[in-house]
Short mmCIF file of C-alpha atoms and ligand atoms in Angstrom, two decimals:
data_model
loop_
_atom_site.label_atom_id
_atom_site.label_comp_id
_atom_site.label_asym_id
_atom_site.label_seq_id
_atom_site.Cartn_x
_atom_site.Cartn_y
_atom_site.Cartn_z
CA MET A 1 -9.19 45.12 28.18
CA SER A 2 -11.85 43.06 25.98
CA GLU A 3 -11.37 42.91 22.44
CA ASN A 4 -15.18 42.69 21.95
CA GLY A 5 -15.40 45.86 20.21
CA THR A 6 -17.61 49.21 21.13
CA LEU A 7 -20.16 49.42 23.59
CA LEU A 8 -21.06 53.05 23.18
CA GLN A 9 -20.48 55.92 20.91
CA VAL A 10 -20.30 59.50 22.27
CA ALA A 11 -20.95 61.91 19.03
CA ASN A 12 -20.84 65.59 18.64
CA LEU A 13 -22.59 65.14 22.46
CA ARG A 14 -23.82 68.74 24.03
CA LYS A 15 -25.33 69.93 27.06
CA HIS A 16 -26.25 73.35 27.73
CA PHE A 17 -28.09 75.27 30.05
CA PRO A 18 -29.80 78.39 29.76
CA ILE A 19 -29.17 81.30 32.24
CA ILE A 20 -32.42 82.36 33.61
CA GLY A 21 -32.22 86.25 35.18
CA GLY A 22 -33.80 89.43 35.15
CA MET A 23 -37.39 90.65 36.37
CA LEU A 24 -38.83 88.43 33.95
CA GLY A 25 -37.12 85.30 34.14
CA ARG A 26 -35.86 85.28 30.63
CA GLN A 27 -33.11 83.54 29.16
CA ILE A 28 -30.15 85.94 29.37
CA GLY A 29 -27.27 83.40 28.42
CA THR A 30 -26.17 79.94 28.10
CA VAL A 31 -23.53 77.69 29.92
CA LYS A 32 -21.78 75.16 27.30
CA ALA A 33 -21.51 72.55 29.86
CA VAL A 34 -20.53 69.91 27.58
CA ASP A 35 -19.70 71.17 24.07
CA ASP A 36 -19.28 69.04 21.27
CA ILE A 37 -17.44 66.08 22.67
CA SER A 38 -17.21 62.32 20.56
CA PHE A 39 -15.35 59.31 21.77
CA ASP A 40 -16.06 55.43 22.00
CA ILE A 41 -15.84 53.15 25.00
CA GLN A 42 -15.13 49.68 23.87
CA ARG A 43 -16.71 46.51 26.31
CA GLY A 44 -14.47 45.92 29.09
CA GLU A 45 -12.50 49.34 28.53
CA THR A 46 -12.03 51.97 31.42
CA LEU A 47 -12.10 55.55 29.79
CA GLY A 48 -10.43 58.00 32.23
CA MET A 49 -12.05 61.28 31.91
CA VAL A 50 -9.85 64.51 33.46
CA GLY A 51 -10.16 68.23 33.82
CA GLU A 52 -10.76 70.77 36.51
CA SER A 53 -13.60 71.10 38.43
CA GLY A 54 -16.34 73.03 35.94
CA CYS A 55 -15.04 71.24 32.51
CA GLY A 56 -18.21 69.62 32.08
CA LYS A 57 -16.88 66.10 33.14
CA SER A 58 -19.86 65.36 35.38
CA THR A 59 -22.06 66.59 33.35
CA ALA A 60 -21.27 64.61 30.35
CA GLY A 61 -21.20 61.31 32.25
CA ARG A 62 -24.95 62.08 33.30
CA ALA A 63 -25.82 63.29 29.81
CA ILE A 64 -24.78 60.32 28.19
CA LEU A 65 -26.89 58.21 30.98
CA GLN A 66 -29.77 60.33 29.86
CA LEU A 67 -30.01 61.74 33.29
CA HIS A 68 -29.65 65.16 31.68
CA LYS A 69 -31.28 65.22 28.33
CA PRO A 70 -28.58 65.74 25.68
CA THR A 71 -29.18 69.29 23.88
CA ALA A 72 -27.30 67.53 21.00
CA GLY A 73 -25.51 64.82 19.73
CA GLN A 74 -25.97 61.20 19.80
CA VAL A 75 -25.03 58.25 22.66
CA ILE A 76 -25.46 54.90 20.60
CA TYR A 77 -25.26 52.28 23.23
CA ASP A 78 -24.81 48.75 21.62
CA GLY A 79 -25.81 50.10 18.41
CA ALA A 80 -29.12 51.89 19.64
CA ASP A 81 -29.28 56.21 20.01
CA LEU A 82 -30.15 56.79 23.90
CA THR A 83 -31.03 60.31 22.53
CA THR A 84 -33.59 59.31 20.37
CA MET A 85 -35.35 56.29 22.43
CA ASN A 86 -38.56 56.72 24.36
CA ALA A 87 -38.65 56.70 28.25
CA GLU A 88 -40.17 53.18 27.95
CA VAL A 89 -37.37 51.53 25.82
CA LEU A 90 -34.41 53.50 28.06
CA ARG A 91 -36.23 51.96 31.08
CA VAL A 92 -35.58 48.47 29.45
CA LEU A 93 -31.84 49.83 29.10
CA ARG A 94 -31.27 51.66 32.41
CA PRO A 95 -30.13 48.38 34.27
CA LYS A 96 -27.22 47.81 32.03
CA MET A 97 -25.99 51.66 32.75
CA GLN A 98 -25.64 52.70 36.27
CA MET A 99 -23.38 55.31 38.29
CA ILE A 100 -21.13 55.44 41.06
CA PHE A 101 -20.92 58.74 42.94
CA GLN A 102 -18.13 60.80 44.64
CA ASP A 103 -19.67 60.76 48.03
CA PRO A 104 -21.29 57.52 48.99
CA TYR A 105 -22.50 59.17 52.41
CA ALA A 106 -24.67 61.56 50.27
CA THR A 107 -26.34 58.66 48.05
CA LEU A 108 -26.82 56.20 50.64
CA ASN A 109 -30.26 56.48 52.58
CA PRO A 110 -28.87 56.69 55.97
CA ARG A 111 -31.99 55.49 57.25
CA HIS A 112 -31.90 51.95 55.27
CA PRO A 113 -29.60 48.92 55.89
CA VAL A 114 -27.27 48.22 53.43
CA LYS A 115 -29.44 45.08 52.31
CA LYS A 116 -32.17 47.44 51.34
CA ILE A 117 -29.63 49.99 49.87
CA VAL A 118 -27.87 47.15 47.85
CA GLY A 119 -31.25 45.12 46.89
CA GLU A 120 -33.34 48.10 46.02
CA PRO A 121 -32.63 48.32 42.27
CA LEU A 122 -33.65 44.31 42.05
CA VAL A 123 -36.86 45.26 43.45
CA ILE A 124 -37.56 48.36 41.94
CA HIS A 125 -36.76 46.88 38.31
CA GLY A 126 -38.99 43.91 39.10
CA MET A 127 -36.30 41.07 39.28
CA MET A 128 -36.61 40.38 42.93
CA LYS A 129 -39.47 40.33 45.55
CA LYS A 130 -38.86 42.57 48.27
CA GLY A 131 -38.36 40.13 51.80
CA SER A 132 -37.59 37.30 49.37
CA ALA A 133 -34.50 34.49 50.42
CA GLU A 134 -33.65 35.17 46.55
CA LEU A 135 -32.63 38.60 47.42
CA SER A 136 -30.95 38.15 50.32
CA ASP A 137 -28.73 35.85 48.68
CA ARG A 138 -27.93 38.38 45.87
CA VAL A 139 -26.80 41.02 48.07
CA ALA A 140 -24.70 38.54 49.98
CA GLU A 141 -23.42 37.61 46.81
CA LEU A 142 -22.68 41.46 45.52
CA LEU A 143 -21.52 42.40 49.40
CA GLU A 144 -18.93 39.50 48.79
CA LEU A 145 -17.65 40.61 45.73
CA VAL A 146 -16.87 43.83 46.68
CA GLY A 147 -14.79 42.83 49.85
CA MET A 148 -17.41 43.00 52.62
CA ASP A 149 -18.87 40.47 55.06
CA PRO A 150 -22.64 39.42 53.84
CA ALA A 151 -23.50 39.99 57.30
CA TYR A 152 -22.82 43.54 57.17
CA MET A 153 -26.49 43.78 55.65
CA ARG A 154 -28.17 44.48 58.52
CA ARG A 155 -25.79 47.48 59.36
CA PHE A 156 -26.87 51.48 58.76
CA PRO A 157 -24.51 53.52 56.43
CA HIS A 158 -23.02 55.50 59.60
CA GLU A 159 -21.47 52.20 60.90
CA PHE A 160 -18.80 52.26 58.16
CA SER A 161 -15.87 53.78 56.59
CA GLY A 162 -15.61 56.36 53.65
CA GLY A 163 -13.69 53.11 51.76
CA GLN A 164 -16.51 50.54 53.05
CA ARG A 165 -19.38 53.27 51.68
CA GLN A 166 -17.72 53.48 48.34
CA ARG A 167 -17.64 49.61 48.53
CA ILE A 168 -21.47 49.68 49.33
CA GLY A 169 -22.20 52.23 46.65
CA ILE A 170 -20.23 50.04 43.90
CA ALA A 171 -22.12 46.65 45.40
CA ARG A 172 -25.45 48.71 44.31
CA ALA A 173 -24.43 49.86 40.70
CA LEU A 174 -23.49 45.64 40.23
CA SER A 175 -27.00 44.51 41.54
CA LEU A 176 -28.36 44.91 37.92
CA ASN A 177 -25.10 43.39 35.97
CA PRO A 178 -24.65 46.48 34.11
CA ASP A 179 -22.00 46.43 31.44
CA PHE A 180 -21.24 50.17 31.53
CA ILE A 181 -20.90 52.38 34.80
CA VAL A 182 -19.80 55.99 35.03
CA CYS A 183 -17.66 56.00 38.09
CA ASP A 184 -17.76 60.21 38.84
CA GLU A 185 -14.78 60.90 40.97
CA PRO A 186 -15.37 57.59 43.02
CA ILE A 187 -12.02 58.22 44.94
CA SER A 188 -11.88 61.56 45.41
CA ALA A 189 -13.41 62.14 48.59
CA LEU A 190 -11.59 58.84 49.99
CA ASP A 191 -8.15 59.16 52.29
CA VAL A 192 -5.20 58.62 49.74
CA SER A 193 -4.46 54.96 51.41
CA ILE A 194 -7.98 53.93 50.67
CA GLN A 195 -8.08 55.35 47.01
CA ALA A 196 -5.75 52.42 45.38
CA GLN A 197 -7.85 49.61 47.29
CA VAL A 198 -11.03 51.01 45.38
CA VAL A 199 -9.18 51.45 42.37
CA ASN A 200 -7.85 47.67 42.81
CA LEU A 201 -11.32 46.40 43.90
CA MET A 202 -12.79 48.17 40.46
CA GLN A 203 -9.85 46.71 38.34
CA ASP A 204 -10.78 42.95 39.91
CA LEU A 205 -14.79 43.57 39.29
CA GLN A 206 -13.54 44.64 35.65
CA GLU A 207 -11.68 41.28 35.02
CA GLN A 208 -14.56 39.06 36.69
CA LEU A 209 -17.50 40.71 35.04
CA GLY A 210 -15.99 42.54 31.67
CA VAL A 211 -17.71 45.67 32.99
CA ALA A 212 -16.89 49.08 31.08
CA TYR A 213 -16.22 52.24 32.77
CA LEU A 214 -15.89 55.96 32.65
CA PHE A 215 -14.01 56.87 35.03
CA ILE A 216 -14.03 60.80 36.27
CA ALA A 217 -11.41 62.34 37.91
CA HIS A 218 -10.06 65.82 38.31
CA ASP A 219 -6.29 64.83 38.28
CA LEU A 220 -4.28 62.60 36.13
CA SER A 221 -2.67 60.86 38.87
CA MET A 222 -5.98 59.30 40.08
CA VAL A 223 -6.95 58.00 36.56
CA LYS A 224 -3.49 56.64 36.00
CA HIS A 225 -3.66 53.13 37.09
CA ILE A 226 -6.81 52.35 35.96
CA SER A 227 -7.55 53.79 32.42
CA HIS A 228 -7.03 51.88 29.16
CA ARG A 229 -7.33 55.10 27.56
CA ILE A 230 -7.61 58.87 28.76
CA VAL A 231 -9.70 61.60 27.49
CA VAL A 232 -8.59 65.08 28.82
CA MET A 233 -11.70 67.86 28.98
CA TYR A 234 -11.33 71.56 29.42
CA LEU A 235 -14.44 73.72 29.23
CA GLY A 236 -16.89 71.30 28.01
CA LYS A 237 -14.59 70.39 25.42
CA VAL A 238 -12.20 67.46 24.71
CA MET A 239 -8.44 68.67 24.49
CA GLU A 240 -6.78 65.17 24.15
CA LEU A 241 -7.64 61.55 24.12
CA ALA A 242 -4.87 58.87 23.86
CA GLU A 243 -3.92 55.65 25.08
CA ARG A 244 -3.05 55.87 28.52
CA ASN A 245 0.80 55.30 28.17
CA THR A 246 0.70 57.69 25.29
CA LEU A 247 -1.03 60.32 27.14
CA PHE A 248 1.61 60.43 30.01
CA ASP A 249 4.85 59.70 27.80
CA ASP A 250 3.73 61.98 24.80
CA PRO A 251 1.14 64.48 25.85
CA LEU A 252 0.71 66.68 23.00
CA HIS A 253 -1.73 69.38 24.20
CA PRO A 254 -0.49 72.29 26.44
CA TYR A 255 -2.93 71.86 28.79
CA THR A 256 -2.43 67.83 29.31
CA GLN A 257 1.17 68.66 29.44
CA SER A 258 0.37 70.90 32.46
CA LEU A 259 -1.81 68.27 34.08
CA ASN A 260 0.83 65.56 33.28
CA SER A 261 3.81 67.75 34.71
CA ALA A 262 1.73 68.11 38.33
CA VAL A 263 1.62 64.16 38.48
CA PRO A 264 4.06 62.84 41.17
CA VAL A 265 6.89 60.85 40.36
CA PRO A 266 7.98 58.12 42.58
CA ASP A 267 11.96 58.49 42.00
CA PRO A 268 12.84 61.28 44.73
CA LYS A 269 15.55 62.37 42.38
CA THR A 270 13.80 62.72 39.48
CA GLU A 271 10.88 64.36 41.15
CA ARG A 272 13.57 66.96 42.55
CA ILE A 273 14.49 68.01 39.23
CA ARG A 274 11.24 67.58 37.07
CA LYS A 275 9.96 70.43 35.45
CA ARG A 276 6.38 71.73 36.30
CA PHE A 277 4.15 73.80 34.09
CA ILE A 278 1.74 75.56 36.52
CA LEU A 279 -0.95 77.66 34.46
CA LYS A 280 -1.78 80.97 35.23
CA GLY A 281 -5.22 82.00 36.51
CA ASP A 282 -8.61 80.23 36.74
CA PRO A 283 -10.55 78.48 33.85
CA PRO A 284 -12.69 81.38 32.23
CA SER A 285 -16.47 80.85 32.51
CA PRO A 286 -18.21 78.41 30.19
CA ALA A 287 -20.86 80.89 30.15
CA ASN A 288 -18.61 83.26 28.43
CA PRO A 289 -15.69 81.29 27.01
CA PRO A 290 -13.13 82.51 25.07
CA SER A 291 -13.07 82.85 21.13
CA GLY A 292 -11.27 80.51 18.85
CA CYS A 293 -9.09 77.79 21.02
CA VAL A 294 -11.19 77.40 24.61
CA PHE A 295 -7.73 77.12 26.17
CA HIS A 296 -5.79 80.38 24.66
CA THR A 297 -6.13 82.54 27.52
CA ARG A 298 -3.67 80.37 29.25
CA CYS A 299 -1.89 78.62 27.11
CA PRO A 300 1.56 79.25 26.66
CA LEU A 301 1.96 78.58 22.97
CA THR A 302 -0.87 80.87 21.84
CA VAL A 303 -0.40 82.39 18.26
CA GLU A 304 -2.74 84.86 16.75
CA ARG A 305 -4.75 82.06 14.61
CA CYS A 306 -5.68 80.54 18.31
CA ILE A 307 -7.73 83.55 19.14
CA ARG A 308 -9.58 83.71 16.01
CA VAL A 309 -10.17 79.84 14.82
CA GLU A 310 -11.53 76.88 17.11
CA PRO A 311 -9.06 74.01 16.48
CA GLU A 312 -10.23 70.85 15.28
CA PHE A 313 -10.38 67.46 17.18
CA ARG A 314 -7.92 66.01 15.22
CA GLU A 315 -6.58 62.56 14.93
CA ILE A 316 -2.92 63.24 15.09
CA GLN A 317 -1.23 59.79 15.36
CA ALA A 318 -3.36 56.20 15.39
CA GLY A 319 -5.85 56.49 18.30
CA HIS A 320 -4.08 59.85 19.57
CA PHE A 321 -6.78 63.03 19.17
CA VAL A 322 -6.05 66.24 19.58
CA THR A 323 -7.75 69.71 19.53
CA CYS A 324 -4.71 72.10 19.07
CA HIS A 325 -3.41 73.87 15.59
CA LEU A 326 0.10 73.09 16.73
CA ALA A 327 -0.23 69.97 17.28
CA ASP A 328 1.59 67.46 14.79
CA GLU A 329 4.14 63.95 15.02
CA SER A 330 7.11 66.61 14.99
CA GLY A 331 6.15 67.98 18.65
CA SER A 332 5.22 71.42 17.63
CA SER A 333 2.85 72.10 20.36
CA LYS A 334 5.35 71.09 23.08
CA ILE A 335 5.73 73.04 26.04
CA PRO A 336 9.71 74.13 26.19
CA GLU A 337 11.36 73.29 29.07
CA GLN A 338 12.55 76.61 29.75
CA SER A 339 9.29 77.94 29.81
CA ASP A 340 8.68 80.62 32.67
CA LEU A 341 5.61 78.87 33.62
CA SER A 342 7.30 76.79 36.19
FE1 SF4 B 1 -2.38 76.68 22.55
FE2 SF4 B 1 -3.08 77.61 20.24
FE3 SF4 B 1 -3.00 74.68 20.58
FE4 SF4 B 1 -4.89 76.47 21.79
S1 SF4 B 1 -4.70 76.04 19.77
S2 SF4 B 1 -3.79 74.71 22.76
S3 SF4 B 1 -4.00 78.16 22.65
S4 SF4 B 1 -1.59 76.52 20.47
#
């Protein structure tokens, strides 16, 4: 990870969506998809973001990029607040912040050849002319960068495998020399054998180009190898944030402990005897979140206070933040081994 300092600060970010219903089409409720989240991202860093489906991680990524206008909070990019910026200034900054999507096939226009797909952002932002030799050279360079033959620029998306299509999506995202990319579940739709190749490619590109990633995934095993730090989300809120090794070796939030216990261990002997904490039930609806701690309906350690009082997002040890009343250095928030959850 680069030591060049903070690239992005997310402060008390919220994104709420109105629920419209009834004959008159009135607002009858609110979905708190992202509800008061704060963290920073360093230059050249990968911040993994993990949580079950519907926890708000994709909305958070889009709100950071201002693809969804935040309801409240700040996103400070390189010293400037994106949330108060006018559209013209934001357009100038846009090339620096890109996105890679889960399903590359759905985001690559099937009627366009790779050359147009990868080169299009350069044309749209007026950096190169359509049909120019310079544009062809840049597309060839980008394809080589992601490990593809430049001759493929004349082919169409359906001619490629899922992994190759994700490489094309990455080449497109890199075309404008971004310094930050939101990677929204970029490996979830790929075969396990291909996932590692794409992760390795993204790590190599980060080393070469110094780009920072917000790497979104639904389980911890997918972010384990690429992340420097990891943020765990539940029902629109951050439950825990820590350095990667701390999060795996000493998770303090009961939800993280449950997610961590589901990560397979390579040693078959350890894998056989390891304890798993499987949560009961599904996450509640973000349209009707529980009182107090949003995790209390599934937490094996819930005490009366958890139902009444919302815990703060607190720094327990340097760089290790947890949203749990019980979390402290003595391990009071650890799920006991003999828990009947497993
Ligand atoms: Fe569980 Fe209470 Fe901690 Fe929430 S605050 S995670 S319910 S122990």
